[in-house]
């Protein structure tokens, strides 16, 4: 048995120092990528989301803080481990690996330092289904699961046609869902996640299901706009079906999303590598953007969080702090403490920009040709608020508890009636 989980009390497990009751009915946790507070409410106000309307009124409707950097990988992994990046090790989509001297994606499961809840729940007898939109998250989320058809599966919409029993614990996904592989840049990539979730719940009735979407729509469309409302109305229909099957459903987000453009409609960017090059000489400092991933068309790798490898960190911190558009500059130690991050995977400085600004490396390094709409992005403290919603009521009042998005499983399994 893995060291991260023990099962001392019947009906309970302990994972990464937190205790969870085993589910009495199917439990579905949904990470709606980039779901800034306001999207759901606007769709309800437009009369397009009857299920959400009912849940906001009669269920549990909380606001939680996500992990900073407010990026996809650190937050998805926090949700499924129940702990911040200081514990699980995933503090970006992308990082500079000091052990190899290379900049690499953080998708490799080898970077995950603890177990997720899923293997522990599986050992306790639960059937598990993990469905993601993009394949980049699947390896991390599925780590440690024994993939067995009908008992545990882990697959993505993006590579649904490649799903195999050996790799994913399931095959013929497209036939099951009745849909072809969606385009990676489409609302359909997320819709596929829900459609597959409903079909799997009907067929296998897993005790625990984790659904994780993509923020393609939120990057382009603000709350209350027609396309955003269509997207949440779509979700509403599938969630109503899961609810009707008796599922406890908790919804949260990996991060929020804000407009990041100026009056001219162009991205409002501070190119930090250019700034450091002008101060120190070319490439004397190294700026890393942990938002970087292989799918940059909708954000051009521009977010509100960067790390910098440089000498004399305190000197440059003082200088950066005077720049308009910079919200916070922290040394490695300060950032590790304040944001609960792994210090050995941080640069010498962590830089966070203000709500409507983004940070880039060098102007020449960013291909913004794919930005067909004014930039919306995330990464900063300004995108930290996210919804935490359940279709059940709290068994005991929450008091003044400070909720985190990685309390999602605690809420679903321990706290609602
Ligand atoms: Zn995201």
Short mmCIF file of C-alpha atoms and ligand atoms in Angstrom, two decimals:
data_model
loop_
_atom_site.label_atom_id
_atom_site.label_comp_id
_atom_site.label_asym_id
_atom_site.label_seq_id
_atom_site.Cartn_x
_atom_site.Cartn_y
_atom_site.Cartn_z
CA UNK A 1 0.00 0.00 0.00
CA UNK A 2 1.22 3.47 -0.85
CA UNK A 3 2.49 5.52 2.07
CA UNK A 4 0.16 8.43 1.36
CA UNK A 5 -3.03 6.67 2.24
CA UNK A 6 -4.15 4.46 5.06
CA UNK A 7 -7.51 2.92 5.70
CA UNK A 8 -7.86 2.53 9.45
CA UNK A 9 -11.55 3.21 9.92
CA UNK A 10 -14.11 1.24 7.93
CA UNK A 11 -15.90 3.55 5.52
CA UNK A 12 -13.12 6.14 5.61
CA UNK A 13 -9.77 6.72 3.96
CA UNK A 14 -6.95 9.10 4.74
CA UNK A 15 -5.09 10.72 1.86
CA UNK A 16 -2.29 13.27 2.24
CA UNK A 17 -3.27 13.89 5.83
CA UNK A 18 -6.98 14.47 5.21
CA UNK A 19 -9.80 12.04 5.98
CA UNK A 20 -12.61 11.27 3.59
CA UNK A 21 -15.75 9.22 4.01
CA UNK A 22 -16.38 6.70 1.27
CA UNK A 23 -19.26 7.74 -0.99
CA UNK A 24 -22.74 6.41 -0.28
CA UNK A 25 -23.96 7.50 -3.71
CA UNK A 26 -22.03 8.26 -6.89
CA UNK A 27 -19.97 11.39 -6.37
CA UNK A 28 -19.04 13.63 -9.28
CA UNK A 29 -16.49 16.43 -8.88
CA UNK A 30 -16.29 18.80 -11.84
CA UNK A 31 -13.47 21.24 -12.50
CA UNK A 32 -14.91 23.84 -14.88
CA UNK A 33 -11.74 25.31 -16.36
CA UNK A 34 -11.56 29.09 -16.08
CA UNK A 35 -15.00 29.47 -14.50
CA UNK A 36 -14.78 32.98 -13.10
CA UNK A 37 -17.63 33.72 -10.69
CA UNK A 38 -20.45 35.26 -12.71
CA UNK A 39 -20.59 32.83 -15.64
CA UNK A 40 -23.09 30.51 -13.98
CA UNK A 41 -25.13 33.35 -12.48
CA UNK A 42 -25.40 35.14 -15.83
CA UNK A 43 -26.65 32.01 -17.56
CA UNK A 44 -29.20 31.51 -14.78
CA UNK A 45 -30.29 35.15 -15.10
CA UNK A 46 -30.78 34.60 -18.83
CA UNK A 47 -33.15 31.72 -18.02
CA UNK A 48 -30.85 29.22 -19.73
CA UNK A 49 -29.77 27.07 -16.77
CA UNK A 50 -32.67 25.63 -14.76
CA UNK A 51 -30.48 23.06 -12.98
CA UNK A 52 -27.95 25.66 -11.85
CA UNK A 53 -30.83 27.93 -10.80
CA UNK A 54 -32.18 25.21 -8.52
CA UNK A 55 -28.75 24.36 -7.09
CA UNK A 56 -27.72 27.97 -6.41
CA UNK A 57 -30.98 28.42 -4.52
CA UNK A 58 -31.38 25.13 -2.70
CA UNK A 59 -27.92 23.56 -2.65
CA UNK A 60 -24.56 24.88 -1.47
CA UNK A 61 -23.18 28.00 -3.15
CA UNK A 62 -19.75 29.09 -1.92
CA UNK A 63 -16.80 31.08 -3.25
CA UNK A 64 -13.38 29.51 -2.77
CA UNK A 65 -9.80 30.51 -3.43
CA UNK A 66 -7.77 28.58 -5.96
CA UNK A 67 -4.04 28.07 -5.84
CA UNK A 68 -1.74 30.85 -7.12
CA UNK A 69 -0.38 30.54 -9.78
CA UNK A 70 -3.98 30.39 -10.96
CA UNK A 71 -3.18 27.92 -13.72
CA UNK A 72 -4.72 24.66 -14.82
CA UNK A 73 -2.28 21.96 -13.75
CA UNK A 74 -1.47 23.17 -10.21
CA UNK A 75 -5.16 23.56 -9.45
CA UNK A 76 -6.43 20.33 -10.97
CA UNK A 77 -3.77 18.48 -9.03
CA UNK A 78 -4.62 20.34 -5.83
CA UNK A 79 -8.28 19.38 -6.25
CA UNK A 80 -7.50 15.68 -6.67
CA UNK A 81 -4.86 15.52 -3.92
CA UNK A 82 -6.66 17.83 -1.50
CA UNK A 83 -3.46 19.77 -0.87
CA UNK A 84 -1.51 22.79 -2.21
CA UNK A 85 1.50 22.56 -4.58
CA UNK A 86 3.98 22.66 -1.67
CA UNK A 87 2.74 19.12 -0.97
CA UNK A 88 2.10 17.73 -4.45
CA UNK A 89 4.88 19.49 -6.36
CA UNK A 90 2.96 20.66 -9.45
CA UNK A 91 3.29 24.46 -9.46
CA UNK A 92 2.93 25.23 -13.16
CA UNK A 93 2.03 23.85 -16.54
CA UNK A 94 5.67 24.43 -17.43
CA UNK A 95 8.87 24.97 -15.46
CA UNK A 96 12.64 25.17 -15.47
CA UNK A 97 13.94 21.90 -14.10
CA UNK A 98 17.13 22.77 -12.24
CA UNK A 99 18.14 19.10 -12.11
CA UNK A 100 18.44 18.97 -15.92
CA UNK A 101 18.82 22.67 -16.77
CA UNK A 102 15.91 22.40 -19.20
CA UNK A 103 12.55 24.08 -19.54
CA UNK A 104 9.92 21.34 -19.65
CA UNK A 105 6.20 20.70 -19.42
CA UNK A 106 5.01 19.60 -16.01
CA UNK A 107 2.66 16.97 -17.43
CA UNK A 108 4.87 14.01 -16.63
CA UNK A 109 3.50 12.02 -13.68
CA UNK A 110 7.05 11.74 -12.33
CA UNK A 111 6.74 15.33 -11.10
CA UNK A 112 3.76 14.48 -8.87
CA UNK A 113 5.09 13.93 -5.35
CA UNK A 114 2.06 12.40 -3.60
CA UNK A 115 -0.85 10.17 -4.42
CA UNK A 116 -4.20 11.53 -5.59
CA UNK A 117 -7.43 10.43 -3.92
CA UNK A 118 -8.22 8.07 -6.77
CA UNK A 119 -5.91 5.10 -6.06
CA UNK A 120 -6.85 5.27 -2.37
CA UNK A 121 -10.56 5.26 -3.23
CA UNK A 122 -9.97 2.41 -5.64
CA UNK A 123 -8.23 0.32 -2.98
CA UNK A 124 -11.22 0.97 -0.73
CA UNK A 125 -13.43 -0.62 -3.39
CA UNK A 126 -14.71 2.36 -5.39
CA UNK A 127 -15.06 2.34 -9.15
CA UNK A 128 -13.37 5.44 -10.58
CA UNK A 129 -13.78 7.40 -13.81
CA UNK A 130 -11.51 10.32 -14.73
CA UNK A 131 -12.39 12.26 -17.89
CA UNK A 132 -10.50 15.31 -19.12
CA UNK A 133 -10.88 17.53 -22.16
CA UNK A 134 -7.21 17.85 -23.06
CA UNK A 135 -4.94 14.86 -22.88
CA UNK A 136 -2.18 16.86 -21.17
CA UNK A 137 -3.73 16.35 -17.73
CA UNK A 138 -4.59 12.69 -18.04
CA UNK A 139 -1.21 11.28 -17.02
CA UNK A 140 -1.10 13.28 -13.79
CA UNK A 141 -4.74 12.71 -12.87
CA UNK A 142 -4.66 9.00 -13.60
CA UNK A 143 -1.37 8.28 -11.84
CA UNK A 144 -1.53 5.17 -9.68
CA UNK A 145 -4.95 3.99 -10.88
CA UNK A 146 -5.19 0.31 -11.80
CA UNK A 147 -7.06 0.67 -15.10
CA UNK A 148 -9.60 -2.12 -15.47
CA UNK A 149 -12.67 -1.97 -17.74
CA UNK A 150 -15.84 -1.26 -15.76
CA UNK A 151 -13.78 -0.49 -12.63
CA UNK A 152 -11.41 2.36 -13.41
CA UNK A 153 -10.79 4.45 -16.50
CA UNK A 154 -8.93 7.63 -17.32
CA UNK A 155 -9.20 9.22 -20.75
CA UNK A 156 -9.50 12.51 -22.63
CA UNK A 157 -11.91 13.89 -25.23
CA UNK A 158 -8.91 14.94 -27.29
CA UNK A 159 -7.62 11.38 -27.68
CA UNK A 160 -10.93 9.56 -27.21
CA UNK A 161 -10.37 7.64 -30.44
CA UNK A 162 -7.03 6.32 -29.15
CA UNK A 163 -8.39 5.06 -25.81
CA UNK A 164 -7.35 1.49 -25.09
CA UNK A 165 -7.91 -0.95 -22.28
CA UNK A 166 -4.20 -1.02 -21.50
CA UNK A 167 -3.67 2.77 -21.43
CA UNK A 168 -7.08 4.03 -20.38
CA UNK A 169 -9.15 1.16 -18.94
CA UNK A 170 -11.74 1.70 -21.67
CA UNK A 171 -12.06 1.45 -25.46
CA UNK A 172 -14.58 2.42 -28.12
CA UNK A 173 -15.27 5.67 -26.29
CA UNK A 174 -16.62 7.43 -29.37
CA UNK A 175 -19.15 4.64 -29.94
CA UNK A 176 -20.23 4.82 -26.29
CA UNK A 177 -20.65 8.59 -26.42
CA UNK A 178 -22.04 8.62 -29.96
CA UNK A 179 -19.72 11.46 -30.96
CA UNK A 180 -16.51 11.74 -33.00
CA UNK A 181 -13.32 13.26 -31.57
CA UNK A 182 -13.98 17.00 -31.12
CA UNK A 183 -11.64 19.75 -32.30
CA UNK A 184 -9.12 20.62 -29.56
CA UNK A 185 -10.09 24.29 -29.92
CA UNK A 186 -13.83 24.05 -29.47
CA UNK A 187 -16.64 24.04 -26.93
CA UNK A 188 -17.25 20.49 -28.14
CA UNK A 189 -14.07 19.29 -26.40
CA UNK A 190 -15.66 20.08 -23.03
CA UNK A 191 -19.13 18.94 -24.04
CA UNK A 192 -17.64 15.55 -24.85
CA UNK A 193 -16.44 15.27 -21.23
CA UNK A 194 -19.99 15.69 -19.93
CA UNK A 195 -21.57 13.49 -22.58
CA UNK A 196 -19.07 10.74 -21.75
CA UNK A 197 -19.65 11.22 -18.03
CA UNK A 198 -23.40 10.73 -18.42
CA UNK A 199 -22.96 7.61 -20.58
CA UNK A 200 -20.45 6.09 -18.17
CA UNK A 201 -22.65 6.84 -15.18
CA UNK A 202 -25.52 5.05 -16.94
CA UNK A 203 -23.38 2.07 -17.92
CA UNK A 204 -20.86 1.54 -15.09
CA UNK A 205 -22.18 3.73 -12.28
CA UNK A 206 -18.73 4.56 -10.85
CA UNK A 207 -18.75 5.64 -7.22
CA UNK A 208 -16.35 8.50 -7.97
CA UNK A 209 -16.09 10.51 -11.18
CA UNK A 210 -13.83 13.49 -11.92
CA UNK A 211 -14.63 15.64 -14.93
CA UNK A 212 -12.24 18.37 -16.07
CA UNK A 213 -13.06 20.72 -18.96
CA UNK A 214 -11.03 23.25 -20.96
CA UNK A 215 -11.23 27.04 -20.77
CA UNK A 216 -11.28 27.68 -24.51
CA UNK A 217 -14.67 29.43 -24.24
CA UNK A 218 -13.81 31.44 -21.10
CA UNK A 219 -10.60 32.73 -22.73
CA UNK A 220 -12.70 34.27 -25.50
CA UNK A 221 -16.09 35.08 -24.03
CA UNK A 222 -16.95 37.06 -20.90
CA UNK A 223 -19.74 36.07 -18.48
CA UNK A 224 -23.20 36.73 -19.85
CA UNK A 225 -22.19 36.82 -23.51
CA UNK A 226 -24.21 34.60 -25.87
CA UNK A 227 -21.44 32.04 -26.45
CA UNK A 228 -20.67 31.78 -22.73
CA UNK A 229 -24.36 31.35 -21.93
CA UNK A 230 -24.63 28.62 -24.58
CA UNK A 231 -21.68 26.83 -22.97
CA UNK A 232 -23.12 26.88 -19.45
CA UNK A 233 -26.59 25.97 -20.74
CA UNK A 234 -25.00 22.92 -22.40
CA UNK A 235 -23.40 21.97 -19.09
CA UNK A 236 -26.67 22.48 -17.24
CA UNK A 237 -28.41 19.81 -19.30
CA UNK A 238 -25.78 17.13 -18.59
CA UNK A 239 -25.53 18.00 -14.89
CA UNK A 240 -29.31 17.66 -14.59
CA UNK A 241 -29.00 14.13 -16.00
CA UNK A 242 -26.28 13.18 -13.50
CA UNK A 243 -28.37 14.67 -10.70
CA UNK A 244 -31.39 12.63 -11.82
CA UNK A 245 -29.23 9.49 -11.52
CA UNK A 246 -28.71 10.26 -7.82
CA UNK A 247 -25.22 11.73 -8.02
CA UNK A 248 -23.78 14.13 -5.47
CA UNK A 249 -22.21 16.82 -7.68
CA UNK A 250 -19.59 19.36 -6.63
CA UNK A 251 -18.46 21.98 -9.12
CA UNK A 252 -15.44 24.20 -8.78
CA UNK A 253 -12.84 25.78 -11.07
CA UNK A 254 -9.10 25.68 -11.46
CA UNK A 255 -8.96 29.48 -11.77
CA UNK A 256 -10.97 32.53 -12.75
CA UNK A 257 -10.50 34.64 -15.88
CA UNK A 258 -10.22 38.37 -16.56
CA UNK A 259 -9.94 40.74 -19.50
CA UNK A 260 -6.26 41.51 -20.14
CA UNK A 261 -6.31 44.11 -22.88
CA UNK A 262 -5.98 47.86 -23.22
CA UNK A 263 -8.24 50.52 -24.71
CA UNK A 264 -6.90 49.62 -28.16
CA UNK A 265 -8.11 46.02 -27.78
CA UNK A 266 -4.52 44.72 -27.80
CA UNK A 267 -3.10 42.55 -24.97
CA UNK A 268 -1.77 44.74 -22.16
CA UNK A 269 1.64 43.12 -21.69
CA UNK A 270 4.79 43.70 -19.68
CA UNK A 271 7.52 41.80 -21.52
CA UNK A 272 9.66 40.84 -18.53
CA UNK A 273 12.54 39.24 -20.41
CA UNK A 274 12.94 42.47 -22.39
CA UNK A 275 12.85 44.41 -19.11
CA UNK A 276 15.57 42.26 -17.55
CA UNK A 277 17.63 42.29 -20.75
CA UNK A 278 17.64 46.09 -20.63
CA UNK A 279 18.69 46.07 -16.98
CA UNK A 280 21.22 43.23 -16.98
CA UNK A 281 22.21 42.49 -20.56
CA UNK A 282 20.73 39.92 -22.91
CA UNK A 283 19.71 36.62 -21.30
CA UNK A 284 21.51 37.34 -18.01
CA UNK A 285 18.17 36.63 -16.31
CA UNK A 286 15.78 33.87 -17.35
CA UNK A 287 12.03 34.55 -17.33
CA UNK A 288 9.73 31.51 -17.26
CA UNK A 289 6.00 31.64 -17.92
CA UNK A 290 4.38 28.65 -16.22
CA UNK A 291 1.16 29.19 -18.24
CA UNK A 292 2.99 27.85 -21.29
CA UNK A 293 1.47 24.74 -22.78
CA UNK A 294 1.25 23.21 -26.25
CA UNK A 295 -2.12 24.86 -26.83
CA UNK A 296 -1.41 28.58 -26.84
CA UNK A 297 -3.71 29.77 -29.60
CA UNK A 298 -6.29 31.23 -27.21
CA UNK A 299 -3.92 32.99 -24.82
CA UNK A 300 -0.58 33.40 -26.64
CA UNK A 301 1.18 32.12 -23.47
CA UNK A 302 0.31 35.40 -21.75
CA UNK A 303 -0.82 35.22 -18.11
CA UNK A 304 -0.45 37.22 -14.92
CA UNK A 305 2.30 35.16 -13.28
CA UNK A 306 5.97 34.69 -14.11
CA UNK A 307 9.09 33.45 -12.38
CA UNK A 308 12.55 34.90 -12.89
CA UNK A 309 15.93 33.28 -12.39
CA UNK A 310 18.43 36.05 -11.65
CA UNK A 311 21.20 37.18 -9.32
CA UNK A 312 20.60 39.97 -6.81
CA UNK A 313 16.91 39.06 -6.55
CA UNK A 314 16.13 41.59 -3.82
CA UNK A 315 17.55 44.45 -5.87
CA UNK A 316 15.37 43.64 -8.89
CA UNK A 317 12.37 42.96 -6.69
CA UNK A 318 12.57 46.53 -5.39
CA UNK A 319 12.82 47.87 -8.92
CA UNK A 320 9.92 45.75 -10.25
CA UNK A 321 7.69 46.79 -7.38
CA UNK A 322 7.70 50.37 -8.65
CA UNK A 323 6.47 49.39 -12.13
CA UNK A 324 2.84 50.12 -13.01
CA UNK A 325 0.90 46.91 -13.59
CA UNK A 326 2.91 44.82 -11.12
CA UNK A 327 0.77 43.65 -8.21
CA UNK A 328 3.30 41.64 -6.20
CA UNK A 329 6.94 40.60 -6.41
CA UNK A 330 8.11 37.91 -4.02
CA UNK A 331 11.41 36.18 -3.43
CA UNK A 332 11.41 32.41 -3.77
CA UNK A 333 11.07 31.96 -0.01
CA UNK A 334 8.28 34.52 0.30
CA UNK A 335 6.34 33.00 -2.60
CA UNK A 336 6.74 29.45 -1.29
CA UNK A 337 5.30 30.56 2.03
CA UNK A 338 2.50 32.84 0.84
CA UNK A 339 1.21 30.65 -2.01
CA UNK A 340 2.19 27.24 -0.52
CA UNK A 341 4.51 26.36 -3.40
CA UNK A 342 7.50 24.00 -3.65
CA UNK A 343 10.56 26.27 -3.25
CA UNK A 344 12.80 23.88 -5.16
CA UNK A 345 10.67 24.40 -8.29
CA UNK A 346 10.50 28.22 -8.14
CA UNK A 347 12.76 30.86 -9.65
CA UNK A 348 14.51 33.54 -7.59
CA UNK A 349 11.56 35.88 -8.01
CA UNK A 350 7.83 35.36 -8.49
CA UNK A 351 6.10 38.24 -10.29
CA UNK A 352 2.32 38.74 -10.36
CA UNK A 353 0.69 41.39 -12.54
CA UNK A 354 -2.50 43.31 -11.84
CA UNK A 355 -6.00 42.31 -12.88
CA UNK A 356 -5.91 43.54 -16.47
CA UNK A 357 -2.16 43.13 -17.23
CA UNK A 358 -0.23 40.10 -18.41
CA UNK A 359 3.41 39.14 -18.32
CA UNK A 360 5.36 37.94 -21.34
CA UNK A 361 8.98 37.02 -22.04
CA UNK A 362 10.17 38.96 -25.11
CA UNK A 363 7.77 40.58 -27.53
CA UNK A 364 9.41 38.58 -30.33
CA UNK A 365 8.70 35.27 -28.57
CA UNK A 366 4.90 35.55 -28.44
CA UNK A 367 2.84 34.59 -31.45
CA UNK A 368 -0.38 36.52 -30.95
CA UNK A 369 -1.75 35.77 -34.41
CA UNK A 370 -4.16 33.19 -32.97
CA UNK A 371 -5.85 35.76 -30.73
CA UNK A 372 -9.03 36.40 -32.65
CA UNK A 373 -10.73 38.08 -29.68
CA UNK A 374 -9.35 40.61 -27.15
CA UNK A 375 -7.22 38.68 -24.64
CA UNK A 376 -8.75 37.15 -21.53
CA UNK A 377 -6.39 35.23 -19.28
CA UNK A 378 -5.40 34.26 -15.74
CA UNK A 379 -2.50 33.26 -13.52
CA UNK A 380 -2.61 36.01 -10.92
CA UNK A 381 -4.16 36.73 -7.55
CA UNK A 382 -6.95 38.54 -9.41
CA UNK A 383 -8.17 35.17 -10.75
CA UNK A 384 -8.13 33.43 -7.38
CA UNK A 385 -11.86 33.44 -6.65
CA UNK A 386 -13.74 30.46 -8.02
CA UNK A 387 -17.16 28.89 -7.40
CA UNK A 388 -17.58 25.93 -5.05
CA UNK A 389 -21.07 24.60 -5.60
CA UNK A 390 -22.90 21.42 -4.59
CA UNK A 391 -26.35 20.07 -5.36
CA UNK A 392 -26.71 19.07 -1.68
CA UNK A 393 -26.89 21.26 1.41
CA UNK A 394 -24.17 21.51 4.05
CA UNK A 395 -24.80 19.09 6.92
CA UNK A 396 -23.47 21.65 9.39
CA UNK A 397 -23.08 25.41 8.88
CA UNK A 398 -19.67 26.35 7.44
CA UNK A 399 -19.15 29.34 9.74
CA UNK A 400 -16.37 31.62 8.50
CA UNK A 401 -14.31 28.85 6.94
CA UNK A 402 -11.99 30.01 4.16
CA UNK A 403 -12.80 27.61 1.36
CA UNK A 404 -10.26 26.41 -1.19
CA UNK A 405 -11.08 24.74 -4.49
CA UNK A 406 -9.12 21.75 -3.24
CA UNK A 407 -11.78 21.27 -0.55
CA UNK A 408 -14.04 19.93 -3.33
CA UNK A 409 -13.77 16.26 -2.30
CA UNK A 410 -13.97 17.17 1.40
CA UNK A 411 -17.23 18.96 0.63
CA UNK A 412 -18.61 16.16 -1.55
CA UNK A 413 -17.69 13.25 0.73
CA UNK A 414 -17.68 14.69 4.25
CA UNK A 415 -19.74 17.83 4.57
CA UNK A 416 -23.01 17.61 2.69
CA UNK A 417 -26.12 15.70 3.62
ZN1 LIG B 1 -7.37 26.31 -16.64
#
